[in-house]
């Protein structure tokens, strides 16, 4: 994987997004740890920004929508304050070369907090734009690694609604290079975490 950081001699910028509510017992967090270790081993100089959303994020509401669809030059101070967290999250995304996103499966979907993160960063004119040929993502040239953890859901199985959604949304924002490391069906397969750990060692550099 050749990144912009390698071309301009700056540290590899990694944005790590954790969403599991299980803390130190979380499989997705443990897998993300290993992915970060792998990146550091391969790239040496790595800068990691951690965004832990597990405690929850504000949900998009009418005030937020009104602010984001108001011309930036005409936003009130209240509207700017309403968008301040979204602005920060988007800045973190823009600065990243690689995203490492922890994806625990809750009731066949991503955690609500991770969905809120997506809602806050998917903003017209900021991370995507509408063109004559359709929507265009503005976050091109980045790589995403998803650390998927489930108790009974098969990765890419009929009940996996998480990875198709995340791949679509990341692609919508311009991030099409997406790899998935999966410790799936942990309640049924005692080797799931070992398999995922082995997958991390095989990640494309």
PDB file of C-alpha atoms in Angstrom:
ATOM      1  CA  UNK A   1       0.000   0.000   0.000  1.00  0.00           C
ATOM      2  CA  UNK A   2       1.568   3.266  -1.111  1.00  0.00           C
ATOM      3  CA  UNK A   3       0.178   6.197   0.828  1.00  0.00           C
ATOM      4  CA  UNK A   4       0.496   9.939   0.512  1.00  0.00           C
ATOM      5  CA  UNK A   5       2.557   9.960   3.710  1.00  0.00           C
ATOM      6  CA  UNK A   6       5.212   7.823   2.033  1.00  0.00           C
ATOM      7  CA  UNK A   7       5.348  10.281  -0.825  1.00  0.00           C
ATOM      8  CA  UNK A   8       5.882  13.357   1.386  1.00  0.00           C
ATOM      9  CA  UNK A   9       7.883  11.738   4.220  1.00  0.00           C
ATOM     10  CA  UNK A  10       5.335  12.415   6.948  1.00  0.00           C
ATOM     11  CA  UNK A  11       4.016   9.850   9.436  1.00  0.00           C
ATOM     12  CA  UNK A  12       1.302   7.482   8.275  1.00  0.00           C
ATOM     13  CA  UNK A  13      -1.877   9.057   9.662  1.00  0.00           C
ATOM     14  CA  UNK A  14      -4.309   6.491  11.074  1.00  0.00           C
ATOM     15  CA  UNK A  15      -7.803   7.242  12.323  1.00  0.00           C
ATOM     16  CA  UNK A  16      -9.028   4.520  14.647  1.00  0.00           C
ATOM     17  CA  UNK A  17     -12.768   4.408  15.329  1.00  0.00           C
ATOM     18  CA  UNK A  18     -13.908   2.165  18.193  1.00  0.00           C
ATOM     19  CA  UNK A  19     -17.592   1.475  18.806  1.00  0.00           C
ATOM     20  CA  UNK A  20     -17.796  -1.617  21.006  1.00  0.00           C
ATOM     21  CA  UNK A  21     -19.416  -1.141  24.417  1.00  0.00           C
ATOM     22  CA  UNK A  22     -17.476  -4.107  25.853  1.00  0.00           C
ATOM     23  CA  UNK A  23     -14.324  -2.191  26.706  1.00  0.00           C
ATOM     24  CA  UNK A  24     -11.272  -4.379  27.347  1.00  0.00           C
ATOM     25  CA  UNK A  25     -13.375  -7.494  26.639  1.00  0.00           C
ATOM     26  CA  UNK A  26     -14.079  -6.343  23.081  1.00  0.00           C
ATOM     27  CA  UNK A  27     -12.882  -8.534  20.227  1.00  0.00           C
ATOM     28  CA  UNK A  28     -13.097  -5.729  17.671  1.00  0.00           C
ATOM     29  CA  UNK A  29     -10.911  -3.500  19.875  1.00  0.00           C
ATOM     30  CA  UNK A  30      -8.354  -6.279  20.308  1.00  0.00           C
ATOM     31  CA  UNK A  31      -8.252  -6.832  16.541  1.00  0.00           C
ATOM     32  CA  UNK A  32      -7.856  -3.097  15.938  1.00  0.00           C
ATOM     33  CA  UNK A  33      -4.916  -3.150  18.367  1.00  0.00           C
ATOM     34  CA  UNK A  34      -3.284  -5.841  16.239  1.00  0.00           C
ATOM     35  CA  UNK A  35      -3.950  -3.935  13.020  1.00  0.00           C
ATOM     36  CA  UNK A  36      -2.290  -0.833  14.476  1.00  0.00           C
ATOM     37  CA  UNK A  37       0.686  -2.965  15.553  1.00  0.00           C
ATOM     38  CA  UNK A  38       0.912  -4.338  12.000  1.00  0.00           C
ATOM     39  CA  UNK A  39       0.851  -0.852  10.501  1.00  0.00           C
ATOM     40  CA  UNK A  40       3.551   0.347  12.895  1.00  0.00           C
ATOM     41  CA  UNK A  41       5.726  -2.660  12.104  1.00  0.00           C
ATOM     42  CA  UNK A  42       5.439  -2.033   8.370  1.00  0.00           C
ATOM     43  CA  UNK A  43       5.465   1.754   8.214  1.00  0.00           C
ATOM     44  CA  UNK A  44       7.478   2.675  11.307  1.00  0.00           C
ATOM     45  CA  UNK A  45       6.397   6.275  11.738  1.00  0.00           C
ATOM     46  CA  UNK A  46       2.657   6.109  12.459  1.00  0.00           C
ATOM     47  CA  UNK A  47       0.413   8.751  14.013  1.00  0.00           C
ATOM     48  CA  UNK A  48      -2.841   7.394  15.477  1.00  0.00           C
ATOM     49  CA  UNK A  49      -5.930   9.474  16.235  1.00  0.00           C
ATOM     50  CA  UNK A  50      -8.423   7.606  18.424  1.00  0.00           C
ATOM     51  CA  UNK A  51     -12.127   8.330  18.169  1.00  0.00           C
ATOM     52  CA  UNK A  52     -14.075   6.179  20.625  1.00  0.00           C
ATOM     53  CA  UNK A  53     -17.783   6.578  19.901  1.00  0.00           C
ATOM     54  CA  UNK A  54     -19.021   3.815  22.188  1.00  0.00           C
ATOM     55  CA  UNK A  55     -20.510   6.237  24.733  1.00  0.00           C
ATOM     56  CA  UNK A  56     -22.726   7.625  21.995  1.00  0.00           C
ATOM     57  CA  UNK A  57     -22.805  10.639  19.701  1.00  0.00           C
ATOM     58  CA  UNK A  58     -25.530  13.224  19.103  1.00  0.00           C
ATOM     59  CA  UNK A  59     -28.121  12.118  16.601  1.00  0.00           C
ATOM     60  CA  UNK A  60     -28.869  14.173  13.536  1.00  0.00           C
ATOM     61  CA  UNK A  61     -31.916  16.335  14.183  1.00  0.00           C
ATOM     62  CA  UNK A  62     -33.769  19.237  12.610  1.00  0.00           C
ATOM     63  CA  UNK A  63     -31.365  21.856  13.954  1.00  0.00           C
ATOM     64  CA  UNK A  64     -28.379  19.945  12.569  1.00  0.00           C
ATOM     65  CA  UNK A  65     -29.997  19.539   9.152  1.00  0.00           C
ATOM     66  CA  UNK A  66     -30.932  23.212   9.078  1.00  0.00           C
ATOM     67  CA  UNK A  67     -27.343  24.183   9.884  1.00  0.00           C
ATOM     68  CA  UNK A  68     -25.684  21.915   7.345  1.00  0.00           C
ATOM     69  CA  UNK A  69     -27.968  23.045   4.516  1.00  0.00           C
ATOM     70  CA  UNK A  70     -27.390  26.735   5.307  1.00  0.00           C
ATOM     71  CA  UNK A  71     -24.671  28.408   3.270  1.00  0.00           C
ATOM     72  CA  UNK A  72     -21.520  28.426   5.444  1.00  0.00           C
ATOM     73  CA  UNK A  73     -21.173  32.196   5.032  1.00  0.00           C
ATOM     74  CA  UNK A  74     -24.686  32.700   6.392  1.00  0.00           C
ATOM     75  CA  UNK A  75     -24.620  30.335   9.390  1.00  0.00           C
ATOM     76  CA  UNK A  76     -25.426  31.786  12.768  1.00  0.00           C
ATOM     77  CA  UNK A  77     -23.187  31.233  15.780  1.00  0.00           C
ATOM     78  CA  UNK A  78     -25.696  28.661  17.057  1.00  0.00           C
ATOM     79  CA  UNK A  79     -25.582  26.798  13.750  1.00  0.00           C
ATOM     80  CA  UNK A  80     -21.781  26.805  13.757  1.00  0.00           C
ATOM     81  CA  UNK A  81     -21.854  25.374  17.287  1.00  0.00           C
ATOM     82  CA  UNK A  82     -24.347  22.721  16.182  1.00  0.00           C
ATOM     83  CA  UNK A  83     -21.937  21.576  13.466  1.00  0.00           C
ATOM     84  CA  UNK A  84     -18.735  21.858  15.509  1.00  0.00           C
ATOM     85  CA  UNK A  85     -18.522  18.156  16.414  1.00  0.00           C
ATOM     86  CA  UNK A  86     -19.291  17.148  12.834  1.00  0.00           C
ATOM     87  CA  UNK A  87     -16.574  19.527  11.628  1.00  0.00           C
ATOM     88  CA  UNK A  88     -14.067  17.935  14.012  1.00  0.00           C
ATOM     89  CA  UNK A  89     -14.958  14.393  12.932  1.00  0.00           C
ATOM     90  CA  UNK A  90     -14.653  15.352   9.265  1.00  0.00           C
ATOM     91  CA  UNK A  91     -11.276  16.995   9.887  1.00  0.00           C
ATOM     92  CA  UNK A  92     -10.089  13.730  11.457  1.00  0.00           C
ATOM     93  CA  UNK A  93     -11.231  11.826   8.378  1.00  0.00           C
ATOM     94  CA  UNK A  94      -9.577  14.224   5.951  1.00  0.00           C
ATOM     95  CA  UNK A  95      -6.271  13.994   7.804  1.00  0.00           C
ATOM     96  CA  UNK A  96      -6.188  10.186   7.788  1.00  0.00           C
ATOM     97  CA  UNK A  97      -4.378   7.975   5.308  1.00  0.00           C
ATOM     98  CA  UNK A  98      -5.838   4.807   6.834  1.00  0.00           C
ATOM     99  CA  UNK A  99      -9.060   4.199   8.769  1.00  0.00           C
ATOM    100  CA  UNK A 100      -9.253   1.312  11.241  1.00  0.00           C
ATOM    101  CA  UNK A 101     -12.901   0.858  12.183  1.00  0.00           C
ATOM    102  CA  UNK A 102     -14.028  -1.587  14.852  1.00  0.00           C
ATOM    103  CA  UNK A 103     -17.272  -3.253  13.794  1.00  0.00           C
ATOM    104  CA  UNK A 104     -19.030  -5.319  16.477  1.00  0.00           C
ATOM    105  CA  UNK A 105     -22.329  -6.765  15.299  1.00  0.00           C
ATOM    106  CA  UNK A 106     -25.322  -5.807  17.447  1.00  0.00           C
ATOM    107  CA  UNK A 107     -28.655  -7.320  16.396  1.00  0.00           C
ATOM    108  CA  UNK A 108     -27.364  -7.914  12.857  1.00  0.00           C
ATOM    109  CA  UNK A 109     -26.220  -4.296  12.413  1.00  0.00           C
ATOM    110  CA  UNK A 110     -23.543  -1.838  13.446  1.00  0.00           C
ATOM    111  CA  UNK A 111     -23.864  -0.146  16.860  1.00  0.00           C
ATOM    112  CA  UNK A 112     -26.092   2.930  16.913  1.00  0.00           C
ATOM    113  CA  UNK A 113     -23.103   5.058  17.938  1.00  0.00           C
ATOM    114  CA  UNK A 114     -21.192   4.039  14.804  1.00  0.00           C
ATOM    115  CA  UNK A 115     -24.248   4.876  12.679  1.00  0.00           C
ATOM    116  CA  UNK A 116     -24.334   8.313  14.341  1.00  0.00           C
ATOM    117  CA  UNK A 117     -20.665   8.797  13.456  1.00  0.00           C
ATOM    118  CA  UNK A 118     -21.442   8.031   9.821  1.00  0.00           C
ATOM    119  CA  UNK A 119     -24.395  10.424   9.854  1.00  0.00           C
ATOM    120  CA  UNK A 120     -22.195  13.200  11.253  1.00  0.00           C
ATOM    121  CA  UNK A 121     -19.403  12.773   8.689  1.00  0.00           C
ATOM    122  CA  UNK A 122     -21.545  12.226   5.583  1.00  0.00           C
ATOM    123  CA  UNK A 123     -22.142  15.851   4.629  1.00  0.00           C
ATOM    124  CA  UNK A 124     -22.818  17.296   1.209  1.00  0.00           C
ATOM    125  CA  UNK A 125     -20.103  19.683   0.001  1.00  0.00           C
ATOM    126  CA  UNK A 126     -17.779  18.402   2.729  1.00  0.00           C
ATOM    127  CA  UNK A 127     -17.263  14.665   2.216  1.00  0.00           C
ATOM    128  CA  UNK A 128     -19.334  14.183  -0.942  1.00  0.00           C
ATOM    129  CA  UNK A 129     -20.862  16.331  -3.631  1.00  0.00           C
ATOM    130  CA  UNK A 130     -23.592  16.042  -6.215  1.00  0.00           C
ATOM    131  CA  UNK A 131     -22.524  16.269  -9.841  1.00  0.00           C
ATOM    132  CA  UNK A 132     -24.277  15.961 -13.190  1.00  0.00           C
ATOM    133  CA  UNK A 133     -23.293  12.282 -13.247  1.00  0.00           C
ATOM    134  CA  UNK A 134     -24.380  11.612  -9.654  1.00  0.00           C
ATOM    135  CA  UNK A 135     -22.823  11.758  -6.182  1.00  0.00           C
ATOM    136  CA  UNK A 136     -19.029  11.939  -5.919  1.00  0.00           C
ATOM    137  CA  UNK A 137     -17.051  11.094  -2.797  1.00  0.00           C
ATOM    138  CA  UNK A 138     -14.460  13.648  -1.742  1.00  0.00           C
ATOM    139  CA  UNK A 139     -12.312  11.436   0.500  1.00  0.00           C
ATOM    140  CA  UNK A 140     -10.373   9.655  -2.215  1.00  0.00           C
ATOM    141  CA  UNK A 141      -6.944   8.056  -1.801  1.00  0.00           C
ATOM    142  CA  UNK A 142      -7.571   6.518   1.609  1.00  0.00           C
ATOM    143  CA  UNK A 143      -7.658   2.923   2.824  1.00  0.00           C
ATOM    144  CA  UNK A 144     -10.072   1.422   5.365  1.00  0.00           C
ATOM    145  CA  UNK A 145      -9.639  -1.720   7.449  1.00  0.00           C
ATOM    146  CA  UNK A 146     -12.732  -3.052   9.222  1.00  0.00           C
ATOM    147  CA  UNK A 147     -12.278  -5.297  12.261  1.00  0.00           C
ATOM    148  CA  UNK A 148     -15.490  -7.308  12.273  1.00  0.00           C
ATOM    149  CA  UNK A 149     -16.593  -9.273  15.351  1.00  0.00           C
ATOM    150  CA  UNK A 150     -19.763 -11.304  15.763  1.00  0.00           C
ATOM    151  CA  UNK A 151     -21.191 -14.021  17.955  1.00  0.00           C
ATOM    152  CA  UNK A 152     -23.212 -15.863  15.340  1.00  0.00           C
ATOM    153  CA  UNK A 153     -23.253 -13.845  12.119  1.00  0.00           C
ATOM    154  CA  UNK A 154     -21.202 -15.090   9.162  1.00  0.00           C
ATOM    155  CA  UNK A 155     -19.137 -12.483   7.375  1.00  0.00           C
ATOM    156  CA  UNK A 156     -20.811 -11.978   3.984  1.00  0.00           C
ATOM    157  CA  UNK A 157     -23.633 -14.320   5.015  1.00  0.00           C
ATOM    158  CA  UNK A 158     -27.320 -13.616   4.551  1.00  0.00           C
ATOM    159  CA  UNK A 159     -27.502 -11.955   7.988  1.00  0.00           C
ATOM    160  CA  UNK A 160     -24.450  -9.746   7.467  1.00  0.00           C
ATOM    161  CA  UNK A 161     -25.959  -6.305   6.990  1.00  0.00           C
ATOM    162  CA  UNK A 162     -22.922  -4.568   8.466  1.00  0.00           C
ATOM    163  CA  UNK A 163     -20.105  -4.914   5.951  1.00  0.00           C
ATOM    164  CA  UNK A 164     -22.203  -4.218   2.817  1.00  0.00           C
ATOM    165  CA  UNK A 165     -23.535  -1.054   4.442  1.00  0.00           C
ATOM    166  CA  UNK A 166     -20.132   0.165   5.597  1.00  0.00           C
ATOM    167  CA  UNK A 167     -18.471  -0.600   2.262  1.00  0.00           C
ATOM    168  CA  UNK A 168     -21.247   1.274   0.462  1.00  0.00           C
ATOM    169  CA  UNK A 169     -21.035   4.300   2.761  1.00  0.00           C
ATOM    170  CA  UNK A 170     -17.254   4.455   2.650  1.00  0.00           C
ATOM    171  CA  UNK A 171     -17.386   4.177  -1.144  1.00  0.00           C
ATOM    172  CA  UNK A 172     -20.021   6.903  -1.220  1.00  0.00           C
ATOM    173  CA  UNK A 173     -17.503   9.142   0.552  1.00  0.00           C
ATOM    174  CA  UNK A 174     -14.746   8.152  -1.889  1.00  0.00           C
ATOM    175  CA  UNK A 175     -13.022   5.397   0.123  1.00  0.00           C
ATOM    176  CA  UNK A 176     -13.125   2.305  -2.070  1.00  0.00           C
ATOM    177  CA  UNK A 177     -10.044   0.434  -0.807  1.00  0.00           C
ATOM    178  CA  UNK A 178     -11.670  -1.505   2.046  1.00  0.00           C
ATOM    179  CA  UNK A 179     -10.365  -4.671   3.695  1.00  0.00           C
ATOM    180  CA  UNK A 180     -12.200  -6.716   6.317  1.00  0.00           C
ATOM    181  CA  UNK A 181     -10.646  -8.754   9.122  1.00  0.00           C
ATOM    182  CA  UNK A 182     -13.296 -10.999  10.643  1.00  0.00           C
ATOM    183  CA  UNK A 183     -13.650 -12.872  13.905  1.00  0.00           C
ATOM    184  CA  UNK A 184     -17.136 -14.028  12.997  1.00  0.00           C
ATOM    185  CA  UNK A 185     -19.361 -16.714  14.573  1.00  0.00           C
ATOM    186  CA  UNK A 186     -17.329 -16.663  17.804  1.00  0.00           C
ATOM    187  CA  UNK A 187     -20.079 -18.484  19.694  1.00  0.00           C
ATOM    188  CA  UNK A 188     -19.823 -21.347  17.222  1.00  0.00           C
ATOM    189  CA  UNK A 189     -16.146 -21.313  16.257  1.00  0.00           C
ATOM    190  CA  UNK A 190     -13.443 -21.288  18.924  1.00  0.00           C
ATOM    191  CA  UNK A 191     -10.811 -20.507  16.275  1.00  0.00           C
ATOM    192  CA  UNK A 192     -12.494 -17.278  15.110  1.00  0.00           C
ATOM    193  CA  UNK A 193     -10.098 -14.871  16.838  1.00  0.00           C
ATOM    194  CA  UNK A 194      -7.057 -16.911  15.792  1.00  0.00           C
ATOM    195  CA  UNK A 195      -8.265 -16.854  12.191  1.00  0.00           C
ATOM    196  CA  UNK A 196      -8.719 -13.097  12.320  1.00  0.00           C
ATOM    197  CA  UNK A 197      -5.274 -12.618  13.838  1.00  0.00           C
ATOM    198  CA  UNK A 198      -3.778 -14.661  11.005  1.00  0.00           C
ATOM    199  CA  UNK A 199      -5.684 -12.529   8.498  1.00  0.00           C
ATOM    200  CA  UNK A 200      -4.114  -9.398   9.969  1.00  0.00           C
ATOM    201  CA  UNK A 201      -0.650 -10.802   9.292  1.00  0.00           C
ATOM    202  CA  UNK A 202      -1.664 -11.224   5.646  1.00  0.00           C
ATOM    203  CA  UNK A 203      -3.028  -7.715   5.173  1.00  0.00           C
ATOM    204  CA  UNK A 204      -1.680  -6.028   2.068  1.00  0.00           C
ATOM    205  CA  UNK A 205       1.061  -3.565   2.952  1.00  0.00           C
TER     206      UNK A 205
END
